Short mmCIF file of C-alpha atoms in Angstrom, two decimals:
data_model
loop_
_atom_site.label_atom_id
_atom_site.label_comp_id
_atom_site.label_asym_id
_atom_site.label_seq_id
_atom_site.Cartn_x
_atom_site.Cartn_y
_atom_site.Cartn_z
CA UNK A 488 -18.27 35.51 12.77
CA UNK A 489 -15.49 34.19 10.49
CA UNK A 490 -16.12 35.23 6.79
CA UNK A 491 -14.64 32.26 4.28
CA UNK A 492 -13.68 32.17 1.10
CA UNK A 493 -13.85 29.35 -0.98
CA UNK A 494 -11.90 29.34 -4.42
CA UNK A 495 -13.94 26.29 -5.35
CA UNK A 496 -16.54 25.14 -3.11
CA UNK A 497 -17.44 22.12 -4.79
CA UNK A 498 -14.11 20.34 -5.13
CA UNK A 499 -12.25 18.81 -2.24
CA UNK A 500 -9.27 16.63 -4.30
CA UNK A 501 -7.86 13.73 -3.26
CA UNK A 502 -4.41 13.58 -1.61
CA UNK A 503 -3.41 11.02 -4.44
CA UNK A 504 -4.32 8.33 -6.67
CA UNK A 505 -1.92 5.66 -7.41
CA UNK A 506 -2.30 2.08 -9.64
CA UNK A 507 -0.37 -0.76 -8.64
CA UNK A 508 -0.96 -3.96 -11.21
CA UNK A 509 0.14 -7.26 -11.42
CA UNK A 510 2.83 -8.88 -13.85
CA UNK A 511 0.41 -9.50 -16.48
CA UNK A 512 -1.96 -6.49 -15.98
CA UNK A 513 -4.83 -8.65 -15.55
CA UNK A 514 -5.62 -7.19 -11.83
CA UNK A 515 -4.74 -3.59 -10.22
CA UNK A 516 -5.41 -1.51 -7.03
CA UNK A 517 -6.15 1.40 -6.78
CA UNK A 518 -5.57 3.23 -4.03
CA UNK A 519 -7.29 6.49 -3.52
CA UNK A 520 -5.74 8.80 -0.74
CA UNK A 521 -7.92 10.80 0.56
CA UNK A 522 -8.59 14.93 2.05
CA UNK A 523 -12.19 13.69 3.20
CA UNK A 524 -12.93 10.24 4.79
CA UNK A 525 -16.73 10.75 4.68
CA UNK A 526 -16.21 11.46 1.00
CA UNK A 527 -14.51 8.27 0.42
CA UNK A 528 -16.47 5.90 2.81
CA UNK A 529 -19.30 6.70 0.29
CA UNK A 530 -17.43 6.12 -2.44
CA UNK A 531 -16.42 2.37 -1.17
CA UNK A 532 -19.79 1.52 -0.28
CA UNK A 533 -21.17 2.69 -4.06
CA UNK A 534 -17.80 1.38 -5.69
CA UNK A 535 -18.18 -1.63 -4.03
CA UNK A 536 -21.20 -2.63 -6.52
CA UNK A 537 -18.61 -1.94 -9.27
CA UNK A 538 -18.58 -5.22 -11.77
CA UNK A 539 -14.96 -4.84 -12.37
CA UNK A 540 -14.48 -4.54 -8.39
CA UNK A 541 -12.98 -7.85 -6.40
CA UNK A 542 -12.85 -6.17 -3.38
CA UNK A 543 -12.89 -3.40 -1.47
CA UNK A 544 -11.43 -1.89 1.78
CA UNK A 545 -9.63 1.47 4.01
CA UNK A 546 -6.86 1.86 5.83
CA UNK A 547 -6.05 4.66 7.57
CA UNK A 548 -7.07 7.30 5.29
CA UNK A 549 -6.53 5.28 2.18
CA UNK A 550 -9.81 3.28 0.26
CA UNK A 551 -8.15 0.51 -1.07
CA UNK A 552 -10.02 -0.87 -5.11
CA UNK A 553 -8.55 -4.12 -5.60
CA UNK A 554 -10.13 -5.02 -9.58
CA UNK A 555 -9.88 -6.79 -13.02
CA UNK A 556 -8.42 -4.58 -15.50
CA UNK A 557 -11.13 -4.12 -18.21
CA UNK A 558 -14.06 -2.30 -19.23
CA UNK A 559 -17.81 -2.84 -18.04
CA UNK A 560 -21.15 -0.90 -17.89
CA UNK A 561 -22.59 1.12 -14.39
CA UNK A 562 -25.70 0.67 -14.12
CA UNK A 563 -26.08 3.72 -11.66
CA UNK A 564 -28.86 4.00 -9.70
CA UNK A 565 -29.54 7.48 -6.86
CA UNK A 566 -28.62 6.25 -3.40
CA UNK A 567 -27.78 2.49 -3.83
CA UNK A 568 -25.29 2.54 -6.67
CA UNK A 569 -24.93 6.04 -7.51
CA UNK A 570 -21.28 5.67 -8.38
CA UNK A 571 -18.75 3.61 -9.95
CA UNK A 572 -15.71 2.45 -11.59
CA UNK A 573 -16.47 1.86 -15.30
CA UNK A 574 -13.07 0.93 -16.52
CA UNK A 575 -8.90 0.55 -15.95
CA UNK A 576 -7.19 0.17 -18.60
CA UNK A 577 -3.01 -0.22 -19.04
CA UNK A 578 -1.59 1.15 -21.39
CA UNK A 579 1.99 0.76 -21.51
CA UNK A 580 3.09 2.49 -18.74
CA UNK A 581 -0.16 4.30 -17.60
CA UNK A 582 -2.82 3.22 -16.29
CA UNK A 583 -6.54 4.92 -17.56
CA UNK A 584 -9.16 5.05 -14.74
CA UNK A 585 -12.84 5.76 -15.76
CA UNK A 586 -15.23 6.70 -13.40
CA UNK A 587 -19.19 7.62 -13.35
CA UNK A 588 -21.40 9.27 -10.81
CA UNK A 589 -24.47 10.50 -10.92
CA UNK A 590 -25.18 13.93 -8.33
CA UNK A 591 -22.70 14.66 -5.82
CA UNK A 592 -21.11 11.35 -6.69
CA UNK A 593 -20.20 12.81 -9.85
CA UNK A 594 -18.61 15.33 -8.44
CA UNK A 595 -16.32 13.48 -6.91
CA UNK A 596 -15.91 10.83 -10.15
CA UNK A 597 -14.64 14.22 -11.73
CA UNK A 598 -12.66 17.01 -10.88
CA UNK A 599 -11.87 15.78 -6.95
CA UNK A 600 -10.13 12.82 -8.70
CA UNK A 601 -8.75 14.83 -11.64
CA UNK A 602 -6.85 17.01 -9.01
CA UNK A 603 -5.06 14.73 -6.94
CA UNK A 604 -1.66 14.39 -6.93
CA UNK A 605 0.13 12.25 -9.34
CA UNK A 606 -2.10 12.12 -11.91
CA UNK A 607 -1.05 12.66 -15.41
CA UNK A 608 -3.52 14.45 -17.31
CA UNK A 609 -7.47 13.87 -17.50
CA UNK A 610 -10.52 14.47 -18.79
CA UNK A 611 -14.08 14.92 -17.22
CA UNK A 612 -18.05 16.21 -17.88
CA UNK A 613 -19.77 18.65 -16.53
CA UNK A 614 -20.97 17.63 -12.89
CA UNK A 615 -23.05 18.44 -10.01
CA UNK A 616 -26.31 19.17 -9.38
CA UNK A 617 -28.84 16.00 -10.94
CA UNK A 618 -26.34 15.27 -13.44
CA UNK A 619 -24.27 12.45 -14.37
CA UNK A 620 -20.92 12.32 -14.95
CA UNK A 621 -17.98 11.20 -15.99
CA UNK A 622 -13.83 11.12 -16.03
CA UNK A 623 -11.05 9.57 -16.84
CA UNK A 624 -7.86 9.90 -15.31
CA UNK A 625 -4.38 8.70 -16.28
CA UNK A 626 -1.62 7.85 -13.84
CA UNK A 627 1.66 6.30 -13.98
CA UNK A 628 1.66 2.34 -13.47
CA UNK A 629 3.31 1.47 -10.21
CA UNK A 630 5.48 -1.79 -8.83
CA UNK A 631 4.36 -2.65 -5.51
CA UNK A 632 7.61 -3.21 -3.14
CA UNK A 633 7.21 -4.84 0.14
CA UNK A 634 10.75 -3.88 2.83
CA UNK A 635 10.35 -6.03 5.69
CA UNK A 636 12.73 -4.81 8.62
CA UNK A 637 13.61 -6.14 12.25
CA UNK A 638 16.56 -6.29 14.92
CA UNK A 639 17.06 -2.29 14.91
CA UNK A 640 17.04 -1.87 18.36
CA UNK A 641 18.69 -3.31 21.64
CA UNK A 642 17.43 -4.31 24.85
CA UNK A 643 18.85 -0.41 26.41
CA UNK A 644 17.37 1.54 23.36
CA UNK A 645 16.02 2.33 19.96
CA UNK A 646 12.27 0.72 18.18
CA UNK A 647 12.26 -0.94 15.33
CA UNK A 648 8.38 0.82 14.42
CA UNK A 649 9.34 4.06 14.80
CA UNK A 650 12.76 4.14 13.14
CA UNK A 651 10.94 2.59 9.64
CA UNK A 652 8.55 4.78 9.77
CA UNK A 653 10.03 7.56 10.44
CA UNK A 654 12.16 6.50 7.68
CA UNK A 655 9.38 6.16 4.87
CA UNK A 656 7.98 9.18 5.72
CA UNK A 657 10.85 11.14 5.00
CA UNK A 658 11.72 8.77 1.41
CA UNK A 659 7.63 9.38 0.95
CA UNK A 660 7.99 11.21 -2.56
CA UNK A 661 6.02 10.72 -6.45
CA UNK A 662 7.85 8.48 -7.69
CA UNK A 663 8.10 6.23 -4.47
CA UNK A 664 4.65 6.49 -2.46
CA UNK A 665 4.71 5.27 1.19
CA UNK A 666 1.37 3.44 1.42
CA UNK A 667 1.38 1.50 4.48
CA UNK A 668 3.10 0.13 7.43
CA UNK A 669 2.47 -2.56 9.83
CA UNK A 670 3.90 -4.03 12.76
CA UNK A 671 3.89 -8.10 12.93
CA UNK A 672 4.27 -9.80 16.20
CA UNK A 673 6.23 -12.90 16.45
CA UNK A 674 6.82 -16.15 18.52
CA UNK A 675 8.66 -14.72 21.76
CA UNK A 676 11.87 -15.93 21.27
CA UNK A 677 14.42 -16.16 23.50
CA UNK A 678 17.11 -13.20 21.43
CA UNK A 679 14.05 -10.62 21.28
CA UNK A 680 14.92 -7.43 22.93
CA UNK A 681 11.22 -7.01 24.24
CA UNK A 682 8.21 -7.84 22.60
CA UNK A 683 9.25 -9.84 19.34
CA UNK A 684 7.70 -7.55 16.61
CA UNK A 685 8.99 -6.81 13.11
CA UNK A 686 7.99 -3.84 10.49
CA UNK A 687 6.96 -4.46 6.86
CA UNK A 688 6.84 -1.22 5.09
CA UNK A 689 5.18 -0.97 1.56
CA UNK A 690 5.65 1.48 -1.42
CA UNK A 691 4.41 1.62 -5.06
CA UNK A 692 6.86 2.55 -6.88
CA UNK A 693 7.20 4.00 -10.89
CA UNK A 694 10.16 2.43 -12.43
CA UNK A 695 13.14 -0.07 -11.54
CA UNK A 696 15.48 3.41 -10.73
CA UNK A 697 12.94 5.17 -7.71
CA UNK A 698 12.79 1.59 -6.35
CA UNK A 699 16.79 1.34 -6.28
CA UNK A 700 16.89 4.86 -5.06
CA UNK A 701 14.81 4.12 -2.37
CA UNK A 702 16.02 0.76 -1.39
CA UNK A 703 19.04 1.91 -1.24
CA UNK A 704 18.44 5.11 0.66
CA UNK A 705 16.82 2.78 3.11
CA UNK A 706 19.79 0.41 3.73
CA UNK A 707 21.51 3.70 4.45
CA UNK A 708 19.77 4.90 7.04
CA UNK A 709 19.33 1.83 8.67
CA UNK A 710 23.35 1.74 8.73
CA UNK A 711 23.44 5.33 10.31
CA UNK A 712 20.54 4.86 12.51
CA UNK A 713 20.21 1.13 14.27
CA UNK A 714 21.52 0.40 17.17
CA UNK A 715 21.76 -2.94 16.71
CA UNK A 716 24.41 -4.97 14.90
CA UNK A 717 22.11 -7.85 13.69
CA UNK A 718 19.90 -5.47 11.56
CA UNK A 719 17.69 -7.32 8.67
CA UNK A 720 16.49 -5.59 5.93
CA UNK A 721 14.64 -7.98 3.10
CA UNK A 722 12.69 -6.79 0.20
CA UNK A 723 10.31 -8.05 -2.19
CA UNK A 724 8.91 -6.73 -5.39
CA UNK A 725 5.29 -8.57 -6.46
CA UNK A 726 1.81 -7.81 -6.50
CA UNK A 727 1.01 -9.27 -3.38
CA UNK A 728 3.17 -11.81 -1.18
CA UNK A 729 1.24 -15.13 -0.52
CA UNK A 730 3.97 -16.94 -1.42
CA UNK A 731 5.38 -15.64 2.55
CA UNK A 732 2.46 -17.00 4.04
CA UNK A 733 3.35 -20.60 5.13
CA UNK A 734 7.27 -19.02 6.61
CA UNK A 735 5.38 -16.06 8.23
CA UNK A 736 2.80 -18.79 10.06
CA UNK A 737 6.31 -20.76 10.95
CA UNK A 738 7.64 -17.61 12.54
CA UNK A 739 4.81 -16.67 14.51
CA UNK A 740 4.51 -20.16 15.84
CA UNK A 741 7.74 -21.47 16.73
CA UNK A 742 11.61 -20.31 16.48
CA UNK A 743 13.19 -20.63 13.47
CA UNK A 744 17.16 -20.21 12.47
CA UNK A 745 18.69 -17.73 10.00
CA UNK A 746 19.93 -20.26 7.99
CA UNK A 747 16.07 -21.60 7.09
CA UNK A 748 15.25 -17.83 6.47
CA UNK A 749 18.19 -17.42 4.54
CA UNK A 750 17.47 -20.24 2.15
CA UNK A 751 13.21 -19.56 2.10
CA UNK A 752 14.44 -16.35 1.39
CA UNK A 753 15.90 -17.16 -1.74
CA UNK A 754 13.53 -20.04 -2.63
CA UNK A 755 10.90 -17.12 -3.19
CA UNK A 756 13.28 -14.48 -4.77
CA UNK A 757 13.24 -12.06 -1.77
CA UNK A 758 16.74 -9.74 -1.81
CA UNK A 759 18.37 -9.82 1.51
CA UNK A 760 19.86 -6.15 1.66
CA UNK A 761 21.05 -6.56 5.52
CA UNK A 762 21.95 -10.19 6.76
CA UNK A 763 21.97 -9.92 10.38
CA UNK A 764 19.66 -12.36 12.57
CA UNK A 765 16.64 -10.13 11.78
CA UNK A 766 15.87 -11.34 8.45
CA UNK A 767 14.24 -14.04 10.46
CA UNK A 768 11.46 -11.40 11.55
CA UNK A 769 12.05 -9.53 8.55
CA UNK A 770 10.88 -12.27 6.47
CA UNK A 771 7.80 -12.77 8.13
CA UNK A 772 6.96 -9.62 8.13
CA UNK A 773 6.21 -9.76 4.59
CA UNK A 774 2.98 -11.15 4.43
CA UNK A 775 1.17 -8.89 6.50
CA UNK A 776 1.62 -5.65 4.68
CA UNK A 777 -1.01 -3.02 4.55
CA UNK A 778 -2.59 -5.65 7.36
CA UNK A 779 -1.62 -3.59 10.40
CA UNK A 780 -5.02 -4.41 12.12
CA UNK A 781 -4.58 -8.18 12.02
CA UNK A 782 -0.83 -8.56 12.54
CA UNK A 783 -0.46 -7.28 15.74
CA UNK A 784 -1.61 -10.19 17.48
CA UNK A 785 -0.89 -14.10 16.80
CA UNK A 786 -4.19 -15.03 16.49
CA UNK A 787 -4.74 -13.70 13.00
CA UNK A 788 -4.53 -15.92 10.01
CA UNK A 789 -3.19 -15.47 6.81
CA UNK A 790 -5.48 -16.33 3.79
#
């Protein structure tokens, strides 16, 4: 027999919490990284009844909240909607995160929440056992930034996938989270090296200088690593990235030239940092982020 010993038994904190909003800071997500899947697959399911809650969904290891910024009353009720979001509110540039529970879901609306890394400072009740509770947590407000990437490789070596992730992981830091990465198959065109798939990477970033730091640190290593000399690197900074939808649907369809890409590129106010033929992929890769699921095959559709 093993003898344990548990410093605190009843809190298992959560890798990270980070809030990305929109422009106007009328909608956020929140996306909870978590040390316990079961943990958080309850929490969707009771979140998910949430009034302030659009929609809800995981990847990975990461519970995606996507909401309306505001305040509204849980009505919490033991084993259907035990647990909730109550409010998210921004305040300059934090972003204040209220959450309820009652039981074990309070535990976890607490101090498993109030741990997890990047969180500013909180406060919570008393929780556990038949109680309900309740914290609030404050976190930095975060810039989502979409890097879409292709044309790393040639036909004798190298993958675009592995080198961007391989990549993020290592630029994963506070300031600059690494939330998700997906591969996007395209229409096999004739200059593809194999199968015709490009890499949109996605951060959250806390100001305008850890984006440049890691944009630029990206380029970088992309310069030292490729082996291919018609490397595209595009990035865009928005909430989400519907606006790619139609070109991305093009792209998957048909061949297109660089010189549409180049111009659709700055039609929507996407930054070419690497102009070689793979901003075609590149740019298509954009719409799919944190859709790795659906844009593997060409089937999928974009709403």
């Amino acid at each position: 027999m093993k003898e344990i010993e548990l410093n605190d038994p009843y809190t298992t904190p959560y890798r990270g919490i980070y809030a990305i909003c929109d422009r106007n800071n009328e909608y956020a997500e929140i996306v909870e990284h978590t040390n316990c899947y079961g943990g958080a697959a309850w929490s969707k399911f009771h979140y998910s009844h949430s009034p302030l809650i659009l929609n809800t969904r995981s990847i990975g290891n990461m519970i995606r909240y996507f909401v309306k910024t505001g305040t509204s009353a849980l009505e919490l009720k033991p084993s259907t909607a035990a647990a909730g979001i109550e409010s998210v509110v921004v305040e300059g540039d934090e972003v204040h995160i209220t959450y309820a529970g009652l039981g074990g879901g309070g535990v976890g609306a607490t101090k498993c929440r109030a741990f997890a890394e990047g969180v500013l400072c909180c406060n919570y009740t008393e929780s556990g056992g038949g109680r309900a509770a309740k914290g609030t947590i404050v976190v930095p407000k975060r810039e989502r930034v979409l890097i879409g990437i292709d044309d790393t490789d040639t036909k004798e070596e190298g993958a675009t996938w592995t080198l961007t992730h391989n990549m993020a992981k290592e630029l994963d830091c506070i300031e600059s989270v690494y939330l998700s990465h997906s591969l996007v198959q395209l229409f096999p065109v004739s200059a593809r090296t194999q199968n015709c798939v490009s890499t949109v990477l996605e951060f959250a970033c806390v100001d305008e200088n850890a984006k440049q730091e890691l944009l630029e640190s990206i380029k970088a290593a992309l310069l030292k690593y490729s082996v291919s000399d018609e490397t595209g690197m595009v990035v865009l900074s928005d909430f989400d990235a519907k606006k790619m939808n139609e070109y991305s649907k093009q792209c998957r369809s048909g061949e297109l030239t660089k010189e549409y890409a180049m111009q659709c590129a700055k039609d929507n106010n996407v930054d070419i940092w690497l102009d070689g033929n793979g901003v075609i992929g590149a740019l298509a890769a954009l719409a799919w982020f944190a859709r790795p699921d659906e844009s593997v095959t060409l089937d999928s559709q974009l709403e």
